[in-house]
PDB file of C-alpha atoms in Angstrom:
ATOM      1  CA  UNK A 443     -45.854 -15.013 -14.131  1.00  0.00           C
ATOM      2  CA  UNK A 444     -44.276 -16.164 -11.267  1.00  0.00           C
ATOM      3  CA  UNK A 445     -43.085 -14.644  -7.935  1.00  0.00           C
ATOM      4  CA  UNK A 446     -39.376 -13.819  -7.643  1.00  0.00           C
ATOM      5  CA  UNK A 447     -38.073 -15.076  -4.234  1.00  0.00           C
ATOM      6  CA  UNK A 448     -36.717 -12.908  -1.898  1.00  0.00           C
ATOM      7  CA  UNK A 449     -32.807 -12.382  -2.036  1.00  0.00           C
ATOM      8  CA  UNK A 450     -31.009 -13.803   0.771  1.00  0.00           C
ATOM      9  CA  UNK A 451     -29.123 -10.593   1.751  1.00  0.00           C
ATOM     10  CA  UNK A 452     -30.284 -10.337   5.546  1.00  0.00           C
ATOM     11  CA  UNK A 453     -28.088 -10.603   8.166  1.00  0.00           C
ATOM     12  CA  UNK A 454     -29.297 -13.659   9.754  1.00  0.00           C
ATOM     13  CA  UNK A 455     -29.809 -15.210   6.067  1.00  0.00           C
ATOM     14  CA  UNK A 456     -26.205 -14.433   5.472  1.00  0.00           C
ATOM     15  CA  UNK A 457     -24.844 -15.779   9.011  1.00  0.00           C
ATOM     16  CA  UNK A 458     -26.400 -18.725   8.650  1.00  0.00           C
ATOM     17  CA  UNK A 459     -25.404 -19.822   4.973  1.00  0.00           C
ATOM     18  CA  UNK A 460     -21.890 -19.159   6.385  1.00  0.00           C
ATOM     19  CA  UNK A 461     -22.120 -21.417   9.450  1.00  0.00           C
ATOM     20  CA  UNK A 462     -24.332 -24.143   7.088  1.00  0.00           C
ATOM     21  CA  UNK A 463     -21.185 -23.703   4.498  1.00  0.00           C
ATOM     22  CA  UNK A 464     -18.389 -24.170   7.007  1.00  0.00           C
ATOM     23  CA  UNK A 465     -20.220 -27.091   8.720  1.00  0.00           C
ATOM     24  CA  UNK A 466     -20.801 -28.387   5.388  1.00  0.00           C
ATOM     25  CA  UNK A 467     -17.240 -28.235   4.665  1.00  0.00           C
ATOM     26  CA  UNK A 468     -15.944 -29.860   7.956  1.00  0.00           C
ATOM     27  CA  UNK A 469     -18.367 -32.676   7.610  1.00  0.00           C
ATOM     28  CA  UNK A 470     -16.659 -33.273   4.166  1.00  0.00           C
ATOM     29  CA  UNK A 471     -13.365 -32.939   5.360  1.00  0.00           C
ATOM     30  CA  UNK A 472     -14.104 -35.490   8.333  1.00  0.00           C
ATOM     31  CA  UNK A 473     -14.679 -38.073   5.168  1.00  0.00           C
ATOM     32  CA  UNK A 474     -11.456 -37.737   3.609  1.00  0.00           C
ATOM     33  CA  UNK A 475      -9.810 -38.958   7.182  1.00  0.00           C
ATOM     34  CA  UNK A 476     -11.705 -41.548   7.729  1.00  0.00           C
ATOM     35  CA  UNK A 477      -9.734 -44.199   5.105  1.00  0.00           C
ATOM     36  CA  UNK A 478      -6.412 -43.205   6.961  1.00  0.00           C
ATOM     37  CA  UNK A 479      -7.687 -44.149   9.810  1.00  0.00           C
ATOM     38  CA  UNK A 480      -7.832 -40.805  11.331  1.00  0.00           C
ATOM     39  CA  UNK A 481     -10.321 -39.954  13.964  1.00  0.00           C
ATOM     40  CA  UNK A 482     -12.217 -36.892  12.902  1.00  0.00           C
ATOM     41  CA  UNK A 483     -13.596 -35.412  15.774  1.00  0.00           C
ATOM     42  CA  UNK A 484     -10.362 -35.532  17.624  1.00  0.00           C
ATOM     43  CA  UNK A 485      -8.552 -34.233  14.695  1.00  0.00           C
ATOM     44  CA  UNK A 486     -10.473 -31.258  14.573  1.00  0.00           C
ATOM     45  CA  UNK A 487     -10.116 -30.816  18.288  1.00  0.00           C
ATOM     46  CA  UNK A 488      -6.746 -30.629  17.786  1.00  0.00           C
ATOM     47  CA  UNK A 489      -6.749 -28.353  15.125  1.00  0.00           C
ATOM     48  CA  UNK A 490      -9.202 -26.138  17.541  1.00  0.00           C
ATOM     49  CA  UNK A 491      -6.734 -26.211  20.622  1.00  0.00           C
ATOM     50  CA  UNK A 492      -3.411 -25.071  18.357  1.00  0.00           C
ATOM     51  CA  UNK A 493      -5.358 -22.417  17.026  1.00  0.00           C
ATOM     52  CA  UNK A 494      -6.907 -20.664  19.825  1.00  0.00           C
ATOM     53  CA  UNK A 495      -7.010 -22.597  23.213  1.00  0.00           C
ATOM     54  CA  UNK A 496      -3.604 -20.851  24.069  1.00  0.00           C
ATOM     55  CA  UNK A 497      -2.141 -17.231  23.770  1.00  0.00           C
ATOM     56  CA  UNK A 498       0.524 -18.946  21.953  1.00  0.00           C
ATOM     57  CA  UNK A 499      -1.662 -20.364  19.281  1.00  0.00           C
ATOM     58  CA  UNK A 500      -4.073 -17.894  19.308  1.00  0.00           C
ATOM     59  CA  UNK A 501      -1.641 -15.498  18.144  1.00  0.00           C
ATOM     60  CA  UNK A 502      -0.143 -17.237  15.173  1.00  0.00           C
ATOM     61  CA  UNK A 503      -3.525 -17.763  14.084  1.00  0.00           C
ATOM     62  CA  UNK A 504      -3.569 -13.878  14.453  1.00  0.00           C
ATOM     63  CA  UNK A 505      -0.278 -13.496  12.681  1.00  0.00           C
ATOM     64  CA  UNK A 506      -1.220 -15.473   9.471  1.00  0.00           C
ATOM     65  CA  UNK A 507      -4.801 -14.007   9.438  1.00  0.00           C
ATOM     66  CA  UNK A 508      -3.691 -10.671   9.282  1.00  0.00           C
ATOM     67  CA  UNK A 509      -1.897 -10.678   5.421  1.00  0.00           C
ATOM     68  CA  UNK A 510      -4.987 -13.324   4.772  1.00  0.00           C
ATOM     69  CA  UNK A 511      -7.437 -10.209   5.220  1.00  0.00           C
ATOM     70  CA  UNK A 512      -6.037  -7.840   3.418  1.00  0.00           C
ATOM     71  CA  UNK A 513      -5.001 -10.110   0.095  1.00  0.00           C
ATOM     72  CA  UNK A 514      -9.094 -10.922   0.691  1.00  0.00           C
ATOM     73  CA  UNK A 515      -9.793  -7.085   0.767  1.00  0.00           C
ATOM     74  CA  UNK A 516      -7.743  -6.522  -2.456  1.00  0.00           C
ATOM     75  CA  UNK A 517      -9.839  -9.222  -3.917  1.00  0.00           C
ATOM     76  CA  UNK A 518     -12.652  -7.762  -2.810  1.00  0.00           C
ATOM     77  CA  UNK A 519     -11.818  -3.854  -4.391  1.00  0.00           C
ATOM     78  CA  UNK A 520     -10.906  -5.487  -7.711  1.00  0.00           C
ATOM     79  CA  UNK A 521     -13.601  -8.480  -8.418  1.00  0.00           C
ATOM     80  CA  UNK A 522     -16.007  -6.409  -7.412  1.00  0.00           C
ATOM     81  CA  UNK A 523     -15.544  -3.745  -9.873  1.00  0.00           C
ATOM     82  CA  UNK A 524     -15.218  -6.578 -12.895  1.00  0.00           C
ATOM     83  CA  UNK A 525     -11.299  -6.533 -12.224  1.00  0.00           C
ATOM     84  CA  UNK A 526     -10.691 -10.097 -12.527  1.00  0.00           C
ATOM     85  CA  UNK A 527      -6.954  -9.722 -10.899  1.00  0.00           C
ATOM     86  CA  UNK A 528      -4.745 -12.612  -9.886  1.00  0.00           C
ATOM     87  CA  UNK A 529      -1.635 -10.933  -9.420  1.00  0.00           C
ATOM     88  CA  UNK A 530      -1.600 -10.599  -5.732  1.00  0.00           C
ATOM     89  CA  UNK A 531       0.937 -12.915  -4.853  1.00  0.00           C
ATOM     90  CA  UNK A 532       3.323 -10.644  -6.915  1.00  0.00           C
ATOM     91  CA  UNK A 533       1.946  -7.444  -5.423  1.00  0.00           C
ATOM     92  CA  UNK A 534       2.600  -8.661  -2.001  1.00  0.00           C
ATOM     93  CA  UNK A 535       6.374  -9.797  -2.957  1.00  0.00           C
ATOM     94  CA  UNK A 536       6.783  -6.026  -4.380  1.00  0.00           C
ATOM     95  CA  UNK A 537       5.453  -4.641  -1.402  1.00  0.00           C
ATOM     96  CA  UNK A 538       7.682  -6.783   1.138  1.00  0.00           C
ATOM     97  CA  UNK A 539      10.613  -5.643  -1.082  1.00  0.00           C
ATOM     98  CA  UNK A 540       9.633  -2.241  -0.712  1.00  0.00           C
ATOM     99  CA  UNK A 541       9.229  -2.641   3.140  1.00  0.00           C
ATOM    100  CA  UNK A 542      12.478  -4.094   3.366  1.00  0.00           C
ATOM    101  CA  UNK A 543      14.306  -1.693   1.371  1.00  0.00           C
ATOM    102  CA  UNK A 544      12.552   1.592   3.625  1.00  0.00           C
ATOM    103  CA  UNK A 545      13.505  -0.351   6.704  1.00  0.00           C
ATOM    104  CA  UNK A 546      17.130  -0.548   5.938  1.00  0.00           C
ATOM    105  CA  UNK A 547      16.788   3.263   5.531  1.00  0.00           C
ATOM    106  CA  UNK A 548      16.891   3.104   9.343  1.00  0.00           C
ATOM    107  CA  UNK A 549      20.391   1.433   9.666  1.00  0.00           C
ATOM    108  CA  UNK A 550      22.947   3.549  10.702  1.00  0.00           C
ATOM    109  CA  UNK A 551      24.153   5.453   8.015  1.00  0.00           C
ATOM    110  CA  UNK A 552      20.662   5.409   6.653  1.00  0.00           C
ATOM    111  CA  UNK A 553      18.629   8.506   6.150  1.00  0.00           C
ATOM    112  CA  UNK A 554      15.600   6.913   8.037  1.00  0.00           C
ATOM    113  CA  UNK A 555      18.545   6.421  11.118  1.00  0.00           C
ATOM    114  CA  UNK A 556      16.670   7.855  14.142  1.00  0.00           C
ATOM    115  CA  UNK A 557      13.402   8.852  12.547  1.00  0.00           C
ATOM    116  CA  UNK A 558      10.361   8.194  15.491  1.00  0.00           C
ATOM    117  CA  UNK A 559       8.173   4.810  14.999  1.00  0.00           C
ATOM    118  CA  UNK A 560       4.973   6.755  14.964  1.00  0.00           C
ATOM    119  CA  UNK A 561       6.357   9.004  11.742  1.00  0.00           C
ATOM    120  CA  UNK A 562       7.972   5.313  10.590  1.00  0.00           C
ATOM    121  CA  UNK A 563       4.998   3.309  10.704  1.00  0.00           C
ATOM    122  CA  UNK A 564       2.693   5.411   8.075  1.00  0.00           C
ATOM    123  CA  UNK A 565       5.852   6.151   5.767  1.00  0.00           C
ATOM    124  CA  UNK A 566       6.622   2.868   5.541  1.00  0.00           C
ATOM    125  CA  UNK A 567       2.915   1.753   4.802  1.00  0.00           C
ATOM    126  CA  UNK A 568       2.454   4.813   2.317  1.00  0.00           C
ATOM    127  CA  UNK A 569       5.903   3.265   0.204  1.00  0.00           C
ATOM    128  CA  UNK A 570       4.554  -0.137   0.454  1.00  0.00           C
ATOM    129  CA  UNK A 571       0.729   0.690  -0.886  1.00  0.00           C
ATOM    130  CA  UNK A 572       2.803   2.931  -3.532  1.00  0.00           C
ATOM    131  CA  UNK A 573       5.043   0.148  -5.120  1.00  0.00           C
ATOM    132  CA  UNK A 574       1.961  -2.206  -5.208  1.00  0.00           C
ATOM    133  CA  UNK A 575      -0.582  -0.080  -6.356  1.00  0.00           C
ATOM    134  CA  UNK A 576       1.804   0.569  -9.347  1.00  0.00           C
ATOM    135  CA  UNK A 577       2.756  -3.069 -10.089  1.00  0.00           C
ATOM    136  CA  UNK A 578      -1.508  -3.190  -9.987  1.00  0.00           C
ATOM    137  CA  UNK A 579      -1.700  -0.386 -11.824  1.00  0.00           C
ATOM    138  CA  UNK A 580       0.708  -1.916 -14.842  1.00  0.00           C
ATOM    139  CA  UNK A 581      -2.345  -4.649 -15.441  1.00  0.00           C
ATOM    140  CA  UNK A 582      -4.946  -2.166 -15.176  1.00  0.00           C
ATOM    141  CA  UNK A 583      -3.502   0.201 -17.607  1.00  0.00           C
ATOM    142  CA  UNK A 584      -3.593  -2.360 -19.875  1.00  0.00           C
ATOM    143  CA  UNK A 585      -7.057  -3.415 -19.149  1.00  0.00           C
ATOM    144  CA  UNK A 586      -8.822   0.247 -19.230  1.00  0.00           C
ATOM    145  CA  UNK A 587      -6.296   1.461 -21.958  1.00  0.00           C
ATOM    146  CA  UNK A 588      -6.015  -1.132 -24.565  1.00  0.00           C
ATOM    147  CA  UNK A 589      -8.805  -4.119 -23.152  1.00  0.00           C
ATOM    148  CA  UNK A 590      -5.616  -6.319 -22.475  1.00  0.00           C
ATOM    149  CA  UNK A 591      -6.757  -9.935 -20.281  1.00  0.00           C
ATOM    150  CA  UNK A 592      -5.673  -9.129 -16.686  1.00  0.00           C
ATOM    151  CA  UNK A 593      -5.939 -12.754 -15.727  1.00  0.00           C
ATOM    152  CA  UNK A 594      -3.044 -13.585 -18.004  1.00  0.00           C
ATOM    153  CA  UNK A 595      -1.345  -9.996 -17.382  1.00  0.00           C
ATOM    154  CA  UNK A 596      -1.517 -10.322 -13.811  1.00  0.00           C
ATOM    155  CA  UNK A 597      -0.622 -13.954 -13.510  1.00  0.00           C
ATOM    156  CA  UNK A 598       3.190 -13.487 -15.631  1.00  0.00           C
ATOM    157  CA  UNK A 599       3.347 -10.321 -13.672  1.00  0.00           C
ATOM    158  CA  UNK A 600       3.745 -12.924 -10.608  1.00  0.00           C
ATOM    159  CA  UNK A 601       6.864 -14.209 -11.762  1.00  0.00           C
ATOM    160  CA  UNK A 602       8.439 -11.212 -12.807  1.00  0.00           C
ATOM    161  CA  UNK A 603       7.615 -10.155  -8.932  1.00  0.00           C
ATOM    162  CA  UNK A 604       9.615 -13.772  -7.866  1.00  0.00           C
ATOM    163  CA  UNK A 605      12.507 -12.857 -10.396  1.00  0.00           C
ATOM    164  CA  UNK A 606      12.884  -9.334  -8.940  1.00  0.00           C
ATOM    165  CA  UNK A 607      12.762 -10.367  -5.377  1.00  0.00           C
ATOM    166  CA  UNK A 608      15.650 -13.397  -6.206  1.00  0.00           C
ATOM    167  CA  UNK A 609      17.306 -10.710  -7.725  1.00  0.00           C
ATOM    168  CA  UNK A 610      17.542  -8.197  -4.949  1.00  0.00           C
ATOM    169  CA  UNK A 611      18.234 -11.005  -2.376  1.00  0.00           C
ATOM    170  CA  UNK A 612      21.053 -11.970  -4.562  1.00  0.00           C
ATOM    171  CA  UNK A 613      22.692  -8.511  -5.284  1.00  0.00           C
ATOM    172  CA  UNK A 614      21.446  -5.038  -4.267  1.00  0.00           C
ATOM    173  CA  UNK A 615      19.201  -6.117  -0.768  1.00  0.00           C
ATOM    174  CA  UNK A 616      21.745  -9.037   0.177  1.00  0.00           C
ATOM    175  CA  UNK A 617      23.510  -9.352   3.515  1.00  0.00           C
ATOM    176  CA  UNK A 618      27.176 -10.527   3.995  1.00  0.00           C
ATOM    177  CA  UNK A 619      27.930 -14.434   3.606  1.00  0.00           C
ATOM    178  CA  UNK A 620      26.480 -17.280   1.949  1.00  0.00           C
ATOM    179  CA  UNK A 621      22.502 -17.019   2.087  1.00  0.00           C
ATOM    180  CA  UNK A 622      20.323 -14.690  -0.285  1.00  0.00           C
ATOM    181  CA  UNK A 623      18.831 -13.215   2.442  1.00  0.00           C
ATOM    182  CA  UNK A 624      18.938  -9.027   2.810  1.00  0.00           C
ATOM    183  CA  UNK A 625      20.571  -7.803   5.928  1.00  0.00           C
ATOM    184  CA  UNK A 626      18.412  -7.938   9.267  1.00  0.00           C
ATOM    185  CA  UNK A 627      16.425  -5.309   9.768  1.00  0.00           C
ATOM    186  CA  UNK A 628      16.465  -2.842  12.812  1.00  0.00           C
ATOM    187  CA  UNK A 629      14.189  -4.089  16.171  1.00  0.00           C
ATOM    188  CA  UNK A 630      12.891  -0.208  16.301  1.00  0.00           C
ATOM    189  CA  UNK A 631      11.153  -0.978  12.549  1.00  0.00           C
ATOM    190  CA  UNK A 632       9.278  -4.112  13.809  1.00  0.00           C
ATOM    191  CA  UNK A 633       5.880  -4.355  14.415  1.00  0.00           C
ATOM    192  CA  UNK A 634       5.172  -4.407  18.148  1.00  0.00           C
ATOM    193  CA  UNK A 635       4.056  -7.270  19.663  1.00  0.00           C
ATOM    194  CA  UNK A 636      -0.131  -7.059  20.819  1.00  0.00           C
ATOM    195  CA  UNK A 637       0.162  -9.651  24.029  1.00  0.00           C
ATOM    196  CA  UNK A 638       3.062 -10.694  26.450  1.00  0.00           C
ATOM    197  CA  UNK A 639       4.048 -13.937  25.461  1.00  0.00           C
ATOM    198  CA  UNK A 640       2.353 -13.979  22.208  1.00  0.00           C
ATOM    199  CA  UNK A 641       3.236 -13.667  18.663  1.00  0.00           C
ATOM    200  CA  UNK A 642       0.232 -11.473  17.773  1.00  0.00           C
ATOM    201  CA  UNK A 643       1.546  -7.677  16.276  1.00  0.00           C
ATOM    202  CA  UNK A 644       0.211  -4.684  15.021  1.00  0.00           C
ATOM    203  CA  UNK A 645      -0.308  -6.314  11.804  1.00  0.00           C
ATOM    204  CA  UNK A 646      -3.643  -7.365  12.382  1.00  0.00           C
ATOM    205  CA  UNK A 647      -5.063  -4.030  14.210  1.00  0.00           C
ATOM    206  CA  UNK A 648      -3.620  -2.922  10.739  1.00  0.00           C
ATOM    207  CA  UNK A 649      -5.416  -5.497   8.773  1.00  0.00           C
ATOM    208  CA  UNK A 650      -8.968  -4.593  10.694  1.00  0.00           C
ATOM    209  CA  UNK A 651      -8.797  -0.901  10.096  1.00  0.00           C
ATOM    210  CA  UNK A 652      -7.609  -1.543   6.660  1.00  0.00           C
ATOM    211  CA  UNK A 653     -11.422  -4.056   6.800  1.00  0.00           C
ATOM    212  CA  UNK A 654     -13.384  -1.118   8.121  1.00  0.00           C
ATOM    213  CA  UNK A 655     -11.722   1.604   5.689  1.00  0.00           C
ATOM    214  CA  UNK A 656     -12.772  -0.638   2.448  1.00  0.00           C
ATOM    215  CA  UNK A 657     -16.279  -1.287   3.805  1.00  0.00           C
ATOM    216  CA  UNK A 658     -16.804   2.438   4.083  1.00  0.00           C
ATOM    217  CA  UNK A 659     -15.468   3.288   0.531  1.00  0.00           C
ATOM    218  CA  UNK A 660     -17.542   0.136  -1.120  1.00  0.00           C
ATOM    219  CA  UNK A 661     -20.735   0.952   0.928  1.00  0.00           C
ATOM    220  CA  UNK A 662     -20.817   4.272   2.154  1.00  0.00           C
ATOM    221  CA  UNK A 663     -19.161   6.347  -0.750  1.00  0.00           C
ATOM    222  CA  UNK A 664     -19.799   7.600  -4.177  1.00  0.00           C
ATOM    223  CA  UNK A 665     -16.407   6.274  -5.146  1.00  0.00           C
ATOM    224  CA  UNK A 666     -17.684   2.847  -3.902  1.00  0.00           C
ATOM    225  CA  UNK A 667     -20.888   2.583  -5.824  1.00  0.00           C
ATOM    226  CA  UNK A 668     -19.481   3.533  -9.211  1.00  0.00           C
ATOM    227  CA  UNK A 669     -17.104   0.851  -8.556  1.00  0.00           C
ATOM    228  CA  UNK A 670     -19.337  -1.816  -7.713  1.00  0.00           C
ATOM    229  CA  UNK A 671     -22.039  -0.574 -10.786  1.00  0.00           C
ATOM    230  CA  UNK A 672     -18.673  -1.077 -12.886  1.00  0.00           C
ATOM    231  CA  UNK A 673     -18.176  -4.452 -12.084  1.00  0.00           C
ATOM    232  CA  UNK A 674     -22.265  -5.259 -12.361  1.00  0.00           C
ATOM    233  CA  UNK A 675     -22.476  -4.209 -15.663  1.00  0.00           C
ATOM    234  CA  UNK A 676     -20.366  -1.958 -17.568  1.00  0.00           C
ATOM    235  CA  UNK A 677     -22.396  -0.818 -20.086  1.00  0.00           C
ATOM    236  CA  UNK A 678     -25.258   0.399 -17.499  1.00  0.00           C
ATOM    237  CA  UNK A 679     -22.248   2.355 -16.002  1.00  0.00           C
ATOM    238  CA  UNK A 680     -21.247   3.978 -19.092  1.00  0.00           C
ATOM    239  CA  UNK A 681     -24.003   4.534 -19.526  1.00  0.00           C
ATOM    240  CA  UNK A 682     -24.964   6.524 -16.408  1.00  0.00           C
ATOM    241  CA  UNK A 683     -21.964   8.902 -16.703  1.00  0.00           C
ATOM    242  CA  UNK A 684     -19.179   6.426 -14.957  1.00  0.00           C
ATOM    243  CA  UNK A 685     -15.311   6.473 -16.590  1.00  0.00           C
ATOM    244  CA  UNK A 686     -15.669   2.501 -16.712  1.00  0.00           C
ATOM    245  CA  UNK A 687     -11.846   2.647 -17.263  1.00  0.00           C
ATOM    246  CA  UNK A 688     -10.930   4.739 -15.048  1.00  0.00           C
ATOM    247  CA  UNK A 689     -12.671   3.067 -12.171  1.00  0.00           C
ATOM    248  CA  UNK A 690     -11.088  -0.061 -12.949  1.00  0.00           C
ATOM    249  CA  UNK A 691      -8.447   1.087 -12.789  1.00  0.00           C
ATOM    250  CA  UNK A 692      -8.980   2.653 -10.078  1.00  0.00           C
ATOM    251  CA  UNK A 693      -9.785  -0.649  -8.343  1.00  0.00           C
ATOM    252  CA  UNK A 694      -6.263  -1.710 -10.022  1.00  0.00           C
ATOM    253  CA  UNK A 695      -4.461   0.437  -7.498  1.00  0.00           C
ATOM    254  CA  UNK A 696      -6.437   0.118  -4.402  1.00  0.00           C
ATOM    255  CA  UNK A 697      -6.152  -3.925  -5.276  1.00  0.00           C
ATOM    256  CA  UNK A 698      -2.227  -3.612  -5.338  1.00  0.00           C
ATOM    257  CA  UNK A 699      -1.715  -1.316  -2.430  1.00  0.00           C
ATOM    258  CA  UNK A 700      -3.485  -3.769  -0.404  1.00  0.00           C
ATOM    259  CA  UNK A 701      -2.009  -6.418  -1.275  1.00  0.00           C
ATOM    260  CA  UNK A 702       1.363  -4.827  -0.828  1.00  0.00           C
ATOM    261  CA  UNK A 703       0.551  -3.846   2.686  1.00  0.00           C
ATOM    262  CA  UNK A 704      -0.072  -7.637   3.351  1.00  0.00           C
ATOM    263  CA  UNK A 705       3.744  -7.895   2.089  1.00  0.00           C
ATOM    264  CA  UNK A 706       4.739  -4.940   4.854  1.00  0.00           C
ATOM    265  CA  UNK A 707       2.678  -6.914   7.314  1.00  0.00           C
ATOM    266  CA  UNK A 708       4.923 -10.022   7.336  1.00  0.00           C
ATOM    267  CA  UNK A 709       8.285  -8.432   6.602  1.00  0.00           C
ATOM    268  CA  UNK A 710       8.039  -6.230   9.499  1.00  0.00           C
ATOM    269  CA  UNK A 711       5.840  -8.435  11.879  1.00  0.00           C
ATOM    270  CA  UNK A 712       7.261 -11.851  11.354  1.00  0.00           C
ATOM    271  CA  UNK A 713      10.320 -12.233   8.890  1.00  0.00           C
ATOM    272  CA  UNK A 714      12.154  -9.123   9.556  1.00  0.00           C
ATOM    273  CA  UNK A 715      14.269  -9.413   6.780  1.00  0.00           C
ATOM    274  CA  UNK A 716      13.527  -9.991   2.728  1.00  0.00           C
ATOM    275  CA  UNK A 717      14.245 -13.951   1.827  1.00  0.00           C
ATOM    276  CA  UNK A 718      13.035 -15.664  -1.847  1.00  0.00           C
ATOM    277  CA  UNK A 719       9.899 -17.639  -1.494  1.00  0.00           C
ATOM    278  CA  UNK A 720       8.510 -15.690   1.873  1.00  0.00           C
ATOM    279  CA  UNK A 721       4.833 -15.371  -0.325  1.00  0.00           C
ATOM    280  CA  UNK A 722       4.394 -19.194   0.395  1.00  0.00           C
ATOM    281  CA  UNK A 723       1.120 -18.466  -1.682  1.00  0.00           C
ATOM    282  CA  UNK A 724      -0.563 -16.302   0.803  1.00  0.00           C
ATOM    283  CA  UNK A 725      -1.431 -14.170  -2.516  1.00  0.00           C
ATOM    284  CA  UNK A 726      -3.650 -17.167  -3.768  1.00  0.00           C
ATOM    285  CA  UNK A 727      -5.015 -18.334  -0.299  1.00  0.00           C
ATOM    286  CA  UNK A 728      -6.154 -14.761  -0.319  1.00  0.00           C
ATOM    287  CA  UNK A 729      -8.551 -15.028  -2.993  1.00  0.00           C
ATOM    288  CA  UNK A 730     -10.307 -17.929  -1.264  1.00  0.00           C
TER     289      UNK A 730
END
């Protein structure tokens, strides 16, 4: 017999294999400059000052962080439950689309035209977590229903996401003249702006609460823990009394409608209109 040792789940233990990891990783990055000549050290103060010595910087960094967090929280609602989805990327393209398409509701003529932001602001996420959670919920229907692979679902479920968005920005969504672009969207839909002189928006107050709501359902609900038992081992969970399907597919939709909100996120905070290729792989980058 021997003794186990002691899981490292303590919140020091934890800080400090993150700071060992990311020092770890820096240190190994350093290496790869060094036979082009590059300094190191001053590289990565560089890469320190345009990220956060200045309001300027330190917003962008804000601005891509914010659809960063919440592909990583739909990552975290699916993997953890044994959902092994990689369809995010296309989630987030369906949920841009669907941004853009409630946003030109506002136009005049529209039947959005006048409505208040604060009534705006939740429809428009509501739509967005909506289209998502069912593009999800097509690879998790297969998954629970029929024990289809969601890797491979989820992947091809990508491109059809890239098709449909070429497609709308090249017929129903497009604006007048030559680009594949959809019409500009209305200032009063944005997402306002955090800090004067800064390119920081709502979109990552969004992506915080969004943080906060999923730690409460993982760790704090009943929900949460059948979803995490799930994803430990399916069997046990069956065996207590848990709908293994219907929790992963559960996670199916909460895993899309995040996602989808990171699409909403940058349509309405940074692009403000729907172009092909806006994903630039932030549904992959996610994951990591």
């Amino acid at each position: 017999l021997q003794r186990r040792l002691p899981p490292t789940d303590s919140p020091l233990a934890l800080a400090l294999i993150t700071m060992l990891s990311v020092l770890a990783a820096l240190f190994i990055g350093g290496l790869l400059m060094i036979p082009f000549g590059a300094n190191p050290l001053h590289a990565y103060l560089q890469l320190f000052e345009a990220g956060f010595a200045t309001w300027r910087g330190f917003g962008f960094t804000l601005v891509k962080a914010a659809p960063l967090i919440l592909v990583g929280l739909a990552t975290i609602c699916a993997w953890r439950t044994g959902f092994a989805f990689l369809g995010f990327e296309g989630c987030l393209l369906v949920g841009a689309a669907a941004a853009t398409w409630t946003a030109m509701q506002a136009l005049p003529g529209g039947f959005l035209e006048g409505l208040p932001y604060y009534l705006f602001l939740p429809l428009v996420i509501m739509i967005s977590m909506a289209s998502g959670a069912f593009w999800s919920g097509i690879v998790g229907l297969f998954k629970s229903r029929f024990g289809g692979n969601e890797v491979i679902t989820s992947l091809m479920m990508n491109y059809v996401a890239i098709f449909l968005v070429q497609y709308l920005v090249s017929g129903p969504l497009r604006a007048p003249g030559d680009l594949p672009v959809s019409p500009r969207l209305p200032q009063e839909t944005w997402l306002p702006n955090l800090f004067e002189g800064s390119r920081a928006h709502l979109g990552i107050v969004i992506a915080l609460l969004a943080s906060f709501l999923v730690w409460v359902l993982l760790l704090k609900s009943r929900v949460g823990y059948e979803l995490i038992i799930t994803g430990l081992n399916p069997k046990a969970a069956r065996y207590g009394g848990i709908n293994v399907g219907s929790r992963q597919l559960l996670a199916s939709f909460l895993a899309g409608g995040l996602a989808a909100m990171a699409g909403m996120v940058d349509i309405l905070g940074v692009q403000h209109r729907l172009v092909d290729g806006l994903a630039e792989g932030t549904g992959f980058i996610g994951i990591v």
